[in-house]
Coordinates of C-alpha atoms (C1' of nucleotides) in Angstrom, one line a residue:
Chain A
M1 CA 75.0 -21.8 60.9
Q2 CA 76.1 -20.7 64.0
N3 CA 79.1 -18.8 62.4
I4 CA 77.0 -17.1 59.8
L5 CA 74.5 -16.1 62.3
K6 CA 77.3 -14.6 64.6
Q7 CA 79.0 -13.2 62.0
H8 CA 76.2 -10.6 61.0
Y9 CA 74.2 -10.6 64.4
D10 CA 76.8 -11.1 67.4
F11 CA 77.1 -7.1 68.0
I12 CA 73.3 -6.7 67.8
F13 CA 71.7 -9.6 70.0
E14 CA 72.7 -10.7 73.4
D15 CA 73.9 -14.3 73.6
K16 CA 70.7 -15.9 75.3
L17 CA 68.6 -14.4 72.1
L18 CA 71.1 -15.7 69.9
Q19 CA 70.5 -19.1 71.1
E20 CA 67.1 -18.8 70.9
I21 CA 67.2 -17.6 67.2
E22 CA 69.2 -20.6 66.6
T23 CA 66.9 -23.2 68.1
V24 CA 63.7 -21.5 66.7
G25 CA 64.5 -20.4 63.2
S26 CA 64.9 -22.3 60.3
L27 CA 67.7 -21.8 57.5
K28 CA 66.7 -21.5 54.3
N29 CA 68.5 -21.0 50.8
I30 CA 66.5 -19.4 48.1
P31 CA 67.9 -19.2 44.6
Q32 CA 68.1 -16.0 42.5
G33 CA 64.8 -14.7 40.9
D34 CA 62.5 -16.6 43.3
I35 CA 59.8 -14.7 45.0
L36 CA 60.1 -14.9 48.7
I37 CA 56.9 -13.0 49.3
D38 CA 54.2 -12.0 47.2
I39 CA 51.5 -9.3 47.3
G40 CA 48.5 -10.4 49.2
Q41 CA 50.2 -13.5 51.1
P42 CA 49.9 -13.7 54.7
I43 CA 53.1 -13.3 56.8
T44 CA 53.9 -16.3 58.8
H45 CA 57.7 -15.6 59.4
I46 CA 60.1 -12.9 60.0
P47 CA 63.3 -13.3 57.4
L48 CA 66.7 -12.4 58.7
L49 CA 68.9 -12.1 55.7
L50 CA 72.2 -13.7 56.4
S51 CA 73.8 -13.2 52.9
G52 CA 72.7 -12.1 49.7
A53 CA 70.1 -9.5 48.5
I54 CA 66.4 -8.9 48.2
K55 CA 64.8 -6.2 46.1
I56 CA 61.2 -5.2 46.9
L57 CA 58.7 -4.2 44.4
R58 CA 55.2 -2.7 44.3
E59 CA 52.9 -3.6 41.6
D60 CA 49.9 -1.6 40.3
Q61 CA 46.4 -3.0 38.9
Q62 CA 47.7 -4.2 35.5
G63 CA 50.6 -6.0 37.0
N64 CA 53.4 -3.3 36.2
E65 CA 56.3 -3.6 38.7
L66 CA 58.1 -0.8 40.4
L67 CA 61.0 -1.3 42.3
L68 CA 61.3 0.5 45.6
Y69 CA 64.4 -0.3 47.2
F70 CA 66.9 -3.4 48.0
I71 CA 67.7 -5.2 51.1
E72 CA 71.1 -6.1 51.9
R73 CA 72.4 -8.7 54.5
G74 CA 71.8 -7.9 58.3
D75 CA 68.6 -6.2 57.5
T76 CA 65.2 -7.6 57.9
C77 CA 61.9 -6.9 56.0
A78 CA 60.1 -4.1 57.5
M79 CA 57.0 -5.0 55.7
T80 CA 56.9 -8.2 57.4
L81 CA 57.3 -6.4 60.9
S82 CA 54.4 -4.0 59.9
C83 CA 52.4 -7.1 58.9
C84 CA 53.1 -9.0 62.1
F85 CA 51.8 -5.7 64.2
G86 CA 48.9 -5.4 62.0
K87 CA 48.0 -8.6 61.0
S88 CA 47.5 -8.0 57.5
K89 CA 49.0 -9.1 54.2
S90 CA 51.8 -8.5 52.2
K91 CA 51.7 -5.0 50.1
I92 CA 54.8 -5.8 48.4
R93 CA 56.7 -8.4 46.3
A94 CA 60.1 -9.5 47.6
V95 CA 62.4 -11.1 44.9
A96 CA 65.7 -12.6 45.5
E97 CA 68.3 -10.5 43.5
T98 CA 71.0 -13.1 44.1
N99 CA 71.2 -16.1 46.0
V100 CA 70.1 -15.6 49.4
Q101 CA 70.5 -17.0 52.8
L102 CA 67.7 -16.5 55.1
L103 CA 66.8 -17.5 58.9
M104 CA 62.8 -17.7 59.3
I105 CA 61.5 -16.9 62.5
P106 CA 58.1 -17.8 63.2
I107 CA 56.0 -14.6 64.2
E108 CA 54.9 -15.9 67.3
K109 CA 58.3 -15.2 68.8
M110 CA 58.2 -11.5 67.8
E111 CA 55.8 -10.2 70.6
L112 CA 57.5 -12.5 73.1
W113 CA 60.9 -11.3 72.3
M114 CA 59.9 -7.9 72.1
E115 CA 59.0 -8.1 75.6
N116 CA 62.1 -10.2 76.9
Y117 CA 64.9 -8.6 74.9
Q118 CA 66.2 -5.2 74.8
S119 CA 68.5 -6.2 71.8
W120 CA 65.5 -7.5 69.7
R121 CA 63.4 -4.3 70.6
N122 CA 66.1 -2.1 69.4
F123 CA 66.8 -4.2 66.4
I124 CA 63.1 -4.0 65.3
L125 CA 62.9 0.0 65.7
E126 CA 66.1 0.5 64.2
S127 CA 65.0 -1.5 61.3
Y128 CA 61.8 0.3 60.9
H129 CA 63.6 3.5 61.1
V130 CA 66.2 2.5 58.4
R131 CA 63.4 1.4 56.2
M132 CA 61.4 4.4 56.5
M133 CA 64.4 6.3 55.6
E134 CA 64.8 4.0 52.5
L135 CA 61.2 4.8 51.6
I136 CA 61.4 8.4 51.8
D137 CA 64.6 8.1 49.4
A138 CA 63.0 5.9 47.0
V139 CA 59.8 8.3 46.7
D140 CA 62.4 11.1 46.3
T141 CA 63.9 9.3 43.5
I142 CA 60.5 8.6 41.7
A143 CA 59.2 11.9 42.1
F144 CA 62.0 14.5 41.8
L145 CA 64.8 12.6 39.7
R146 CA 64.6 12.5 35.9
M147 CA 64.8 9.1 34.4
D148 CA 68.6 9.2 33.5
D149 CA 69.4 9.8 37.3
R150 CA 66.9 7.1 38.3
I151 CA 68.5 4.6 36.0
L152 CA 72.1 5.4 36.8
K153 CA 71.2 5.4 40.7
Y154 CA 69.6 2.0 40.1
L155 CA 72.6 0.6 38.5
Q156 CA 74.9 1.8 41.3
D157 CA 72.5 0.4 44.0
K158 CA 72.3 -2.8 42.1
A159 CA 76.1 -3.1 41.7
K160 CA 76.4 -2.3 45.4
V161 CA 74.0 -5.1 46.8
I162 CA 75.5 -7.7 44.8
G163 CA 79.1 -6.5 45.2
N164 CA 80.1 -6.6 41.6
D165 CA 80.4 -3.8 38.9
E166 CA 79.2 -6.0 36.2
L167 CA 75.6 -6.4 36.0
E168 CA 74.2 -9.3 34.0
V169 CA 71.2 -7.6 33.0
T170 CA 69.2 -6.6 29.9
H171 CA 67.3 -3.4 29.0
Q172 CA 64.1 -5.0 29.2
K173 CA 64.6 -5.9 32.7
I174 CA 65.6 -2.5 33.8
S175 CA 62.9 -1.0 32.1
E176 CA 60.7 -3.2 34.1
D177 CA 62.0 -2.4 37.2
M178 CA 61.9 1.2 36.5
H179 CA 58.5 1.1 35.0
T180 CA 59.2 2.5 31.9
S181 CA 59.9 1.1 28.5
R182 CA 62.9 -0.5 26.6
V183 CA 63.5 2.1 24.3
V184 CA 63.6 4.8 26.9
V185 CA 66.2 2.7 28.7
S186 CA 68.5 2.0 25.8
R187 CA 68.8 5.5 25.0
I188 CA 69.7 6.6 28.4
L189 CA 72.3 3.8 28.9
K190 CA 73.8 5.0 25.6
K191 CA 73.9 8.5 26.8
L192 CA 75.6 7.3 30.2
E193 CA 77.9 5.1 28.3
K194 CA 79.0 8.4 26.1
E195 CA 79.5 10.4 29.5
G196 CA 81.8 7.4 30.7
K197 CA 79.6 6.3 33.5
I198 CA 78.9 2.8 32.3
Q199 CA 80.2 0.1 29.6
M200 CA 77.6 -1.8 28.0
H201 CA 78.0 -5.3 26.4
R202 CA 75.2 -7.7 25.5
N203 CA 73.2 -8.8 28.9
N204 CA 76.0 -7.0 30.6
I205 CA 76.5 -3.7 31.9
K206 CA 79.8 -2.6 33.9
V207 CA 79.2 0.6 36.0
I208 CA 82.2 3.0 36.3
K209 CA 81.1 5.7 38.5
L210 CA 80.2 4.1 41.9
Chain B
dA1 C1' 71.6 -21.3 7.7
dC2 C1' 67.7 -19.9 10.3
dA3 C1' 65.0 -18.5 14.3
dT4 C1' 65.1 -15.9 18.5
dT5 C1' 66.2 -12.5 21.5
dA6 C1' 68.6 -8.0 22.6
dA7 C1' 69.9 -3.6 21.4
dG8 C1' 69.9 0.9 18.3
dT9 C1' 67.1 4.3 15.9
dG10 C1' 64.1 7.8 13.6
dA11 C1' 59.5 9.5 13.7
dT12 C1' 55.3 10.8 16.2
dT13 C1' 52.6 12.1 20.1
Chain C
dA1 C1' 59.1 10.2 28.3
dA2 C1' 56.1 7.0 25.6
dT3 C1' 54.8 4.2 21.8
dC4 C1' 55.4 2.5 17.0
dA5 C1' 57.8 0.6 13.4
dC6 C1' 61.9 -1.0 11.8
dT7 C1' 67.1 -2.1 11.7
dT8 C1' 71.1 -4.4 13.2
dA9 C1' 73.6 -7.4 16.2
dA10 C1' 74.5 -11.4 18.8
dT11 C1' 73.3 -16.0 20.3
dG12 C1' 71.1 -20.5 20.0
dT13 C1' 69.8 -25.0 17.3

DNA sequence: ACATTAAGTGATT
DNA sequence: AATCACTTAATGT
């Protein structure tokens, strides 16, 4: 575990902080598909992502989901950070996109480290910034791109975060993430395949244009 | 062989 | 782009 921690955070955190993280943090392995944090849940820990990828979803009153963005290793969840400061509950749902390895830090450490470690302050601020940009990007995607571009972007992002251009996914699942109907997804995927951007098989889509 | 689930298609709004 | 109704194809039992 020391190794994994060092591997991703060695250049970010100072040695003393790394040691503290090690003693205070608890290592967690989450299998693919598990919900890490759901809407309305209070936040008790800050997750540091060691490996794998997480997708962040929003949900409407009817229970329809909408994908906001993915989080990759070396990142943390900005929602969690925001909740720590505001002492509010989660406004989003986080689902393990792949098997995920996390280091959970109790939120009590947040303020303490903010005061004592410059590297921690920088990390938090940087995370906020990066996440804010992601969110703007997500809004642009939803507001300005048409469904076919949105789906292509979705497939590319997904391929990127899992590090594999072969996606095991059904049209139905895509439609849920994109908040549209399966029929629309099928038609658009068909179009993308004709354009040579993807290849389709049952339960499997290969992304050509990355 | 049959049931189930995934994907394709035309028509309508 | 959404929805309906229906078909076809793949897969599990």
